[in-house]
PDB file of C-alpha atoms in Angstrom:
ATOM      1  CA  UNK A   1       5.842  -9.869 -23.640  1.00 79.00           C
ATOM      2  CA  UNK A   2       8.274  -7.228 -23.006  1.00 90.00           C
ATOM      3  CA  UNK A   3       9.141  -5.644 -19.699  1.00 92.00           C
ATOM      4  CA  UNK A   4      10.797  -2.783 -18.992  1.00 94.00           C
ATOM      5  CA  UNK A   5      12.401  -1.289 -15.252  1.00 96.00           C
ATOM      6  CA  UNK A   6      11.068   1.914 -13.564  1.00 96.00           C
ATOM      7  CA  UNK A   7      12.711   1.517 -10.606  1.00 97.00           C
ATOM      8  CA  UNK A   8      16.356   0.050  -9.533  1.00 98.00           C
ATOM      9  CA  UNK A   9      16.495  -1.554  -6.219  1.00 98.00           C
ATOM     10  CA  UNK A  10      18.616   1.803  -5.178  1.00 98.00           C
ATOM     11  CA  UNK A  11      15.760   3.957  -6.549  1.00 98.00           C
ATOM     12  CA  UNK A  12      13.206   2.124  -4.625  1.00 98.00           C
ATOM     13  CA  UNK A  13      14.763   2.531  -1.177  1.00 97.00           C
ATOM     14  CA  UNK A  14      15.301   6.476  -1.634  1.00 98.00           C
ATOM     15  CA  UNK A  15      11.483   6.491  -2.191  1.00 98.00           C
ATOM     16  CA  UNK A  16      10.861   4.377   0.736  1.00 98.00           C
ATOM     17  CA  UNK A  17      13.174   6.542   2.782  1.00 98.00           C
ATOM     18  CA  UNK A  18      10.972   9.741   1.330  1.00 98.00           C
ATOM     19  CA  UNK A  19       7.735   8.490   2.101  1.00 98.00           C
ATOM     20  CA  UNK A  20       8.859   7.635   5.636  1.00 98.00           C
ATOM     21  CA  UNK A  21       9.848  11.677   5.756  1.00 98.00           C
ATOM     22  CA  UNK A  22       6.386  12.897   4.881  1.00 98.00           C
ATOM     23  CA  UNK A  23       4.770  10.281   7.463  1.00 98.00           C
ATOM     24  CA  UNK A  24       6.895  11.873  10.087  1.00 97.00           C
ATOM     25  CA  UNK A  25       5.908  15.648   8.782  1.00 97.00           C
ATOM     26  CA  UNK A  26       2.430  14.461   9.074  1.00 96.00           C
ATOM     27  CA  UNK A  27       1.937  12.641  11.839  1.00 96.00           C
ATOM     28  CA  UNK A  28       5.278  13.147  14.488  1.00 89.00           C
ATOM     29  CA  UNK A  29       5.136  10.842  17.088  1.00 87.00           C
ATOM     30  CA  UNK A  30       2.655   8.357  15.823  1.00 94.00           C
ATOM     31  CA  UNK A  31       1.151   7.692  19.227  1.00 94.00           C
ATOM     32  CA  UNK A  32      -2.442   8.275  17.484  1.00 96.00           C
ATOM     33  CA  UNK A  33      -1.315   6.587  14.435  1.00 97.00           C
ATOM     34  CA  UNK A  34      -1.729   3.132  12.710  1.00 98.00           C
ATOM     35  CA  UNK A  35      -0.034   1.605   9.560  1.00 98.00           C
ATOM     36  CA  UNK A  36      -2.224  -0.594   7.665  1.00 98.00           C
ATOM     37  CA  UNK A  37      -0.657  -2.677   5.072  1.00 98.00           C
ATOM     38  CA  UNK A  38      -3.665  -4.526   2.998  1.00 97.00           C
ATOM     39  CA  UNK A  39      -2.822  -7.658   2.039  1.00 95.00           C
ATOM     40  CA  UNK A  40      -1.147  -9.105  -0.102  1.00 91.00           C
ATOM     41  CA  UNK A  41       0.993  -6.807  -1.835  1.00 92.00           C
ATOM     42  CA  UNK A  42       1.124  -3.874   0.644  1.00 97.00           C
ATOM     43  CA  UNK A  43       2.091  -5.978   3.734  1.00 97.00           C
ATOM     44  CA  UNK A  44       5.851  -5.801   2.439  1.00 97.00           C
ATOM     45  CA  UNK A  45       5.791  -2.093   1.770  1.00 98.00           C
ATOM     46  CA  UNK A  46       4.297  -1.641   5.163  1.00 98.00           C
ATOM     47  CA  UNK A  47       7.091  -3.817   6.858  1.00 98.00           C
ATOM     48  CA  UNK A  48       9.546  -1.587   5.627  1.00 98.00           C
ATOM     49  CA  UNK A  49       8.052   1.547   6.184  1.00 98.00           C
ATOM     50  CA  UNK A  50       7.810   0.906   9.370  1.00 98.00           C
ATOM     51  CA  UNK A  51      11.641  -0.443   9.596  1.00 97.00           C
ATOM     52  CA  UNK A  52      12.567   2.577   8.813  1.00 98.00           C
ATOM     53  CA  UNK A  53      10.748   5.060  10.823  1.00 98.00           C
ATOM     54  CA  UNK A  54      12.021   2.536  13.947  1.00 97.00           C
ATOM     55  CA  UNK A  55      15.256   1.942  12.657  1.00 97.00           C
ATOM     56  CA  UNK A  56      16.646   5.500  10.920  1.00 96.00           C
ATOM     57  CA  UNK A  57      14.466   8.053  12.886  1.00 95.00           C
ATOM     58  CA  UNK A  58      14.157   6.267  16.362  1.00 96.00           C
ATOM     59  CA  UNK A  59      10.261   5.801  16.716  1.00 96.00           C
ATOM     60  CA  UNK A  60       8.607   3.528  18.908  1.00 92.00           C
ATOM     61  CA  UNK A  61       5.221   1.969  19.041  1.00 90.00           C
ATOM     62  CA  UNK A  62       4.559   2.073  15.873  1.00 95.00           C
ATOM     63  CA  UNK A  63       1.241   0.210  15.566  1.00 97.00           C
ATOM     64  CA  UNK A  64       1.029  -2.222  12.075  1.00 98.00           C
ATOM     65  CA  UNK A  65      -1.419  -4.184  11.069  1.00 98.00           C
ATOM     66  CA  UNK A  66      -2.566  -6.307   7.864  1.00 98.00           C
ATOM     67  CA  UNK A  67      -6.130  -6.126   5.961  1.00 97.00           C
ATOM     68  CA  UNK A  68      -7.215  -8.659   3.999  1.00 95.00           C
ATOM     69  CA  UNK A  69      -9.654  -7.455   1.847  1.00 94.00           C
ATOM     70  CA  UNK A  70     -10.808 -10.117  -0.295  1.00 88.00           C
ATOM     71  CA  UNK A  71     -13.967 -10.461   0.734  1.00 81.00           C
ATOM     72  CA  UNK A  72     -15.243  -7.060   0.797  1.00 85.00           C
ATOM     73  CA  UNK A  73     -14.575  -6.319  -3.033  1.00 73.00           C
ATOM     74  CA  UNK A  74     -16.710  -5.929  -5.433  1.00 66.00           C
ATOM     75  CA  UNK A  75     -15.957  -8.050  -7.822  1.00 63.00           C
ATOM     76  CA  UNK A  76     -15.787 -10.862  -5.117  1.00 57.00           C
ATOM     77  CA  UNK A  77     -17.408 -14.105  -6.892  1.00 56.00           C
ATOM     78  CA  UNK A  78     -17.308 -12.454 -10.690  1.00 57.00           C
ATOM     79  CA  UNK A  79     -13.769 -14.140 -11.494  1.00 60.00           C
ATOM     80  CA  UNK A  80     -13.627 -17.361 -13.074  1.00 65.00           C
ATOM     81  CA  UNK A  81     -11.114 -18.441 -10.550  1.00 67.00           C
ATOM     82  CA  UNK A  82     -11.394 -19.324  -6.791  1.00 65.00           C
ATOM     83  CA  UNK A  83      -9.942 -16.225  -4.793  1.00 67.00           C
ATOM     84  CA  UNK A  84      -7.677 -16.849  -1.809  1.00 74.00           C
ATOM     85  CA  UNK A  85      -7.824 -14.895   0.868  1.00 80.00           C
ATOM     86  CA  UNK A  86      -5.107 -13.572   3.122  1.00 87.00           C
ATOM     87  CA  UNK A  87      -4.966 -13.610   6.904  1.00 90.00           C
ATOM     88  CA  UNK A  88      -5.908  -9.896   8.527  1.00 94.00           C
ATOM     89  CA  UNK A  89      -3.757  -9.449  11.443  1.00 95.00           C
ATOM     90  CA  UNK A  90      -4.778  -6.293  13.199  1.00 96.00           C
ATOM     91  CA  UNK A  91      -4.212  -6.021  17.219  1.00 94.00           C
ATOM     92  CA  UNK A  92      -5.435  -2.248  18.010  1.00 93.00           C
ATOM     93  CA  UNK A  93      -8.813  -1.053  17.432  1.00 91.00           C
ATOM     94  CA  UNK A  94      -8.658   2.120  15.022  1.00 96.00           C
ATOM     95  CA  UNK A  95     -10.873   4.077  17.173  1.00 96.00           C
ATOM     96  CA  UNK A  96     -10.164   7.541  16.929  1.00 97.00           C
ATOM     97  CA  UNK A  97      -7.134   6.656  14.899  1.00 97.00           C
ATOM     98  CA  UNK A  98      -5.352   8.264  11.949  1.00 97.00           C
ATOM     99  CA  UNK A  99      -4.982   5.118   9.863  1.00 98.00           C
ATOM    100  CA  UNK A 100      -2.406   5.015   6.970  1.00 98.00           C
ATOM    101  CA  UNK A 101      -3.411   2.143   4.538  1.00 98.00           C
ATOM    102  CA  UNK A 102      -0.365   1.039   2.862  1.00 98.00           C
ATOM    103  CA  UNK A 103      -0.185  -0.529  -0.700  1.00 98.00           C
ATOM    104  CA  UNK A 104       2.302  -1.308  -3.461  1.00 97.00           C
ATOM    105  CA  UNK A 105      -0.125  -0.109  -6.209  1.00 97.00           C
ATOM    106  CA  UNK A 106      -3.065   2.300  -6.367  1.00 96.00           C
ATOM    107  CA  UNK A 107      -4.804   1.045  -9.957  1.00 93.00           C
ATOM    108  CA  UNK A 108      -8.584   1.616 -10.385  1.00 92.00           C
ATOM    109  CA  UNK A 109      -9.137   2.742  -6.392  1.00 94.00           C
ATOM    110  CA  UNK A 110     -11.533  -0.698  -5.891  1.00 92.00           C
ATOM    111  CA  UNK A 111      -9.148  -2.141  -3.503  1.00 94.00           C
ATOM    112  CA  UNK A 112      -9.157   0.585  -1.254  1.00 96.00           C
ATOM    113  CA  UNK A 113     -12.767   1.192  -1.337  1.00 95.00           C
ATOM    114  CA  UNK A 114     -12.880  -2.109  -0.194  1.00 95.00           C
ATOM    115  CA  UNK A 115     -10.388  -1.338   2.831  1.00 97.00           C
ATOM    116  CA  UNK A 116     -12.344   1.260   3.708  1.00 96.00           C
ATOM    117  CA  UNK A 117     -15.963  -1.452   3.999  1.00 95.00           C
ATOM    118  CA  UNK A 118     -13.006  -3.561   5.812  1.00 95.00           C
ATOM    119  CA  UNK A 119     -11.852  -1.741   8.515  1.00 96.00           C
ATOM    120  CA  UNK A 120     -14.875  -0.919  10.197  1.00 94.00           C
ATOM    121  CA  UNK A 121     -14.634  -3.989  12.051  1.00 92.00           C
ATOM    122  CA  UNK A 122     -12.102  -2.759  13.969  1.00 94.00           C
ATOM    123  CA  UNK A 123     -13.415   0.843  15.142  1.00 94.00           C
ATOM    124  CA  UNK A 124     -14.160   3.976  13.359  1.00 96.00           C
ATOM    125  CA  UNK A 125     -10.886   5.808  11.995  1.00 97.00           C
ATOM    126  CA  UNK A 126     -10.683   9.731  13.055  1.00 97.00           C
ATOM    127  CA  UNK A 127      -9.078   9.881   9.185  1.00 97.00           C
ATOM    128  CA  UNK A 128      -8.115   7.575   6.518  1.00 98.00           C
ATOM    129  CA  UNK A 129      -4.710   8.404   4.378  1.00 98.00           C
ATOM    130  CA  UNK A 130      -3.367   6.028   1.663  1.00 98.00           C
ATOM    131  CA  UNK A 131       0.170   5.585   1.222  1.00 98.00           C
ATOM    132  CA  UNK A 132       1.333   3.953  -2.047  1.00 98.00           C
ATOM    133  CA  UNK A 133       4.501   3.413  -3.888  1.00 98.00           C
ATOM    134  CA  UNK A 134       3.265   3.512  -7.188  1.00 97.00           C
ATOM    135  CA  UNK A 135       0.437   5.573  -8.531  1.00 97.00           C
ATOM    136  CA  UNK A 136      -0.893   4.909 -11.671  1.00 93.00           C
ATOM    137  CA  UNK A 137      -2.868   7.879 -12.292  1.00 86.00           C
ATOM    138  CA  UNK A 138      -5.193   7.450 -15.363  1.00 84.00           C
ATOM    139  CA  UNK A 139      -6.209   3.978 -14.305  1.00 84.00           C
ATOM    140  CA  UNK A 140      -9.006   5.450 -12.154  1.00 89.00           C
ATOM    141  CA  UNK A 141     -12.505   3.666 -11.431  1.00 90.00           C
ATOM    142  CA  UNK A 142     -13.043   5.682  -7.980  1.00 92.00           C
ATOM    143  CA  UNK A 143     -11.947   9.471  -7.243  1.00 94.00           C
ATOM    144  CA  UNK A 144      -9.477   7.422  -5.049  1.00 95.00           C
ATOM    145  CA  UNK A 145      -6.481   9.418  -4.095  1.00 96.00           C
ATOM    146  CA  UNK A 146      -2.931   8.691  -2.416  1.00 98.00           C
ATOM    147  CA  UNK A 147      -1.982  10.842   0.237  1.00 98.00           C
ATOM    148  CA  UNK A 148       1.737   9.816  -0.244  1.00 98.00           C
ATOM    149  CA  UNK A 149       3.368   8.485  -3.572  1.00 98.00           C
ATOM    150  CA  UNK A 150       6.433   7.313  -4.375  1.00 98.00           C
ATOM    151  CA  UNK A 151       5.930   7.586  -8.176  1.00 97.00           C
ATOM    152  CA  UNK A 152       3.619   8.476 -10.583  1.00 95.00           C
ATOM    153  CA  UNK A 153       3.314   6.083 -13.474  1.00 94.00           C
ATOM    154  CA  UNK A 154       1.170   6.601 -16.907  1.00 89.00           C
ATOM    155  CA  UNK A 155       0.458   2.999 -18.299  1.00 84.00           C
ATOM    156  CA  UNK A 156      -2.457   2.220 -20.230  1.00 82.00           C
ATOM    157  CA  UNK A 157      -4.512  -0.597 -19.905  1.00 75.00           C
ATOM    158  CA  UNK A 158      -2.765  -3.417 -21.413  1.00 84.00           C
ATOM    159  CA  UNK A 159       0.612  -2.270 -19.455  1.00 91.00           C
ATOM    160  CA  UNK A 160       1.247  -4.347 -15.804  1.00 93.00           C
ATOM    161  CA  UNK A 161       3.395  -2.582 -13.246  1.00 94.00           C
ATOM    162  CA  UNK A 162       5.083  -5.152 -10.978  1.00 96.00           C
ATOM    163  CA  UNK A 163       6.160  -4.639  -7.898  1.00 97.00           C
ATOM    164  CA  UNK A 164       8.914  -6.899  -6.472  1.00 97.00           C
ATOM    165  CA  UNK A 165      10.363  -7.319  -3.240  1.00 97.00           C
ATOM    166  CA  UNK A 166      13.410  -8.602  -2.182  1.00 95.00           C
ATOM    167  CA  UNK A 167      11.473 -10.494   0.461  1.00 93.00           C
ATOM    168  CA  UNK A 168       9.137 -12.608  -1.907  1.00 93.00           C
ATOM    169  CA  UNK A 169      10.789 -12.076  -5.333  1.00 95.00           C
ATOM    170  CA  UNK A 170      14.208 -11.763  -4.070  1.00 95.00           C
ATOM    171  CA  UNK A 171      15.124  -8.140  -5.253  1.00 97.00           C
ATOM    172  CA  UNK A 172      13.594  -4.688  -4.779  1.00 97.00           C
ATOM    173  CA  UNK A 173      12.486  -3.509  -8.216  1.00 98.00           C
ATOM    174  CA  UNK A 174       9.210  -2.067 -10.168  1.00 97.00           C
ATOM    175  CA  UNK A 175       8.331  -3.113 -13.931  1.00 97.00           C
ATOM    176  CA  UNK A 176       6.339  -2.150 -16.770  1.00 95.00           C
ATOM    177  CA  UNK A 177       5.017  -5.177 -18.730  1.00 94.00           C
ATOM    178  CA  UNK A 178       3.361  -5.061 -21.898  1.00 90.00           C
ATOM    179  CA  UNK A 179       1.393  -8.173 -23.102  1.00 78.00           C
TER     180      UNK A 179
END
């Protein structure tokens, strides 16, 4: 097994940074916006997003909430091994909401499919964007598309992108693994 960096820890805050830009082109004030990080991955990507549109260009209110998912995939109950969920921590309805559903990686689009069964507990969106720091764009199952990207990344199928954060894994980085 070999791995080998696509982004630096200094690389992945300029992207953060970025993204946070185009949220703020989009969307302004955010008073009829939500953040949606789906759990597990995206939660820490959606923590800092936010941080910085609070902390760098002096927004308030910025609504964030946490999917879990698990249950509304489609390959729930196909794996060999129990799944565990995550706890969904949402606060707001999405009525009438933009919602931005935040994740770390956008692979074959079934995970945000599944977000999209998901949050229709909680209200029916106005529109649905997807956020994502990495992209990788010939993994495709779904015509799933990110709204925002951070980067673009052509791995085939026995390639694993990582995404670490200094929060769990105790650095901000992104890999390419081969097996």
């Amino acid at each position: 097994m070999s791995q080998k960096i696509l982004l630096t820890s200094k690389e992945v805050t300029i992207i953060l940074n970025r993204l946070a830009c185009q949220l703020i082109e989009k969307h302004l004030d955010f008073s009829n916006t939500v953040l949606i990080g789906l759990q597990p991955r995206g939660k820490y990507l959606a923590q800092r997003i936010q941080h910085i549109l609070e902390t760098e260009y002096q927004l308030k209110n910025i609504s964030l909430g946490f999917l879990d998912i698990t249950f509304f995939r489609d390959d729930f109950r196909r794996g060999e091994k129990p799944l565990e969920a995550n706890k969904t921590q949402i606060d707001f309805l999405v009525e009438n909401k933009k919602v931005v559903f935040i994740d770390d990686v956008l692979y074959t689009g079934r995970s945000i499919n599944a977000a999209l069964t998901a949050i229709q507990s909680f209200g029916r969106p106005t529109e649905v964007e997807l956020l994502t720091l990495i992209d990788r764009r010939f993994s495709r199952h779904l015509p799933i598309q990110p709204d925002y990207r951070g980067r673009q990344v052509d791995a085939i199928n026995g390639e694993k992108v990582k995404v670490c954060w200094l929060e769990k894994e105790g650095e901000d980085a992104v890999y390419l693994i081969k097996e």
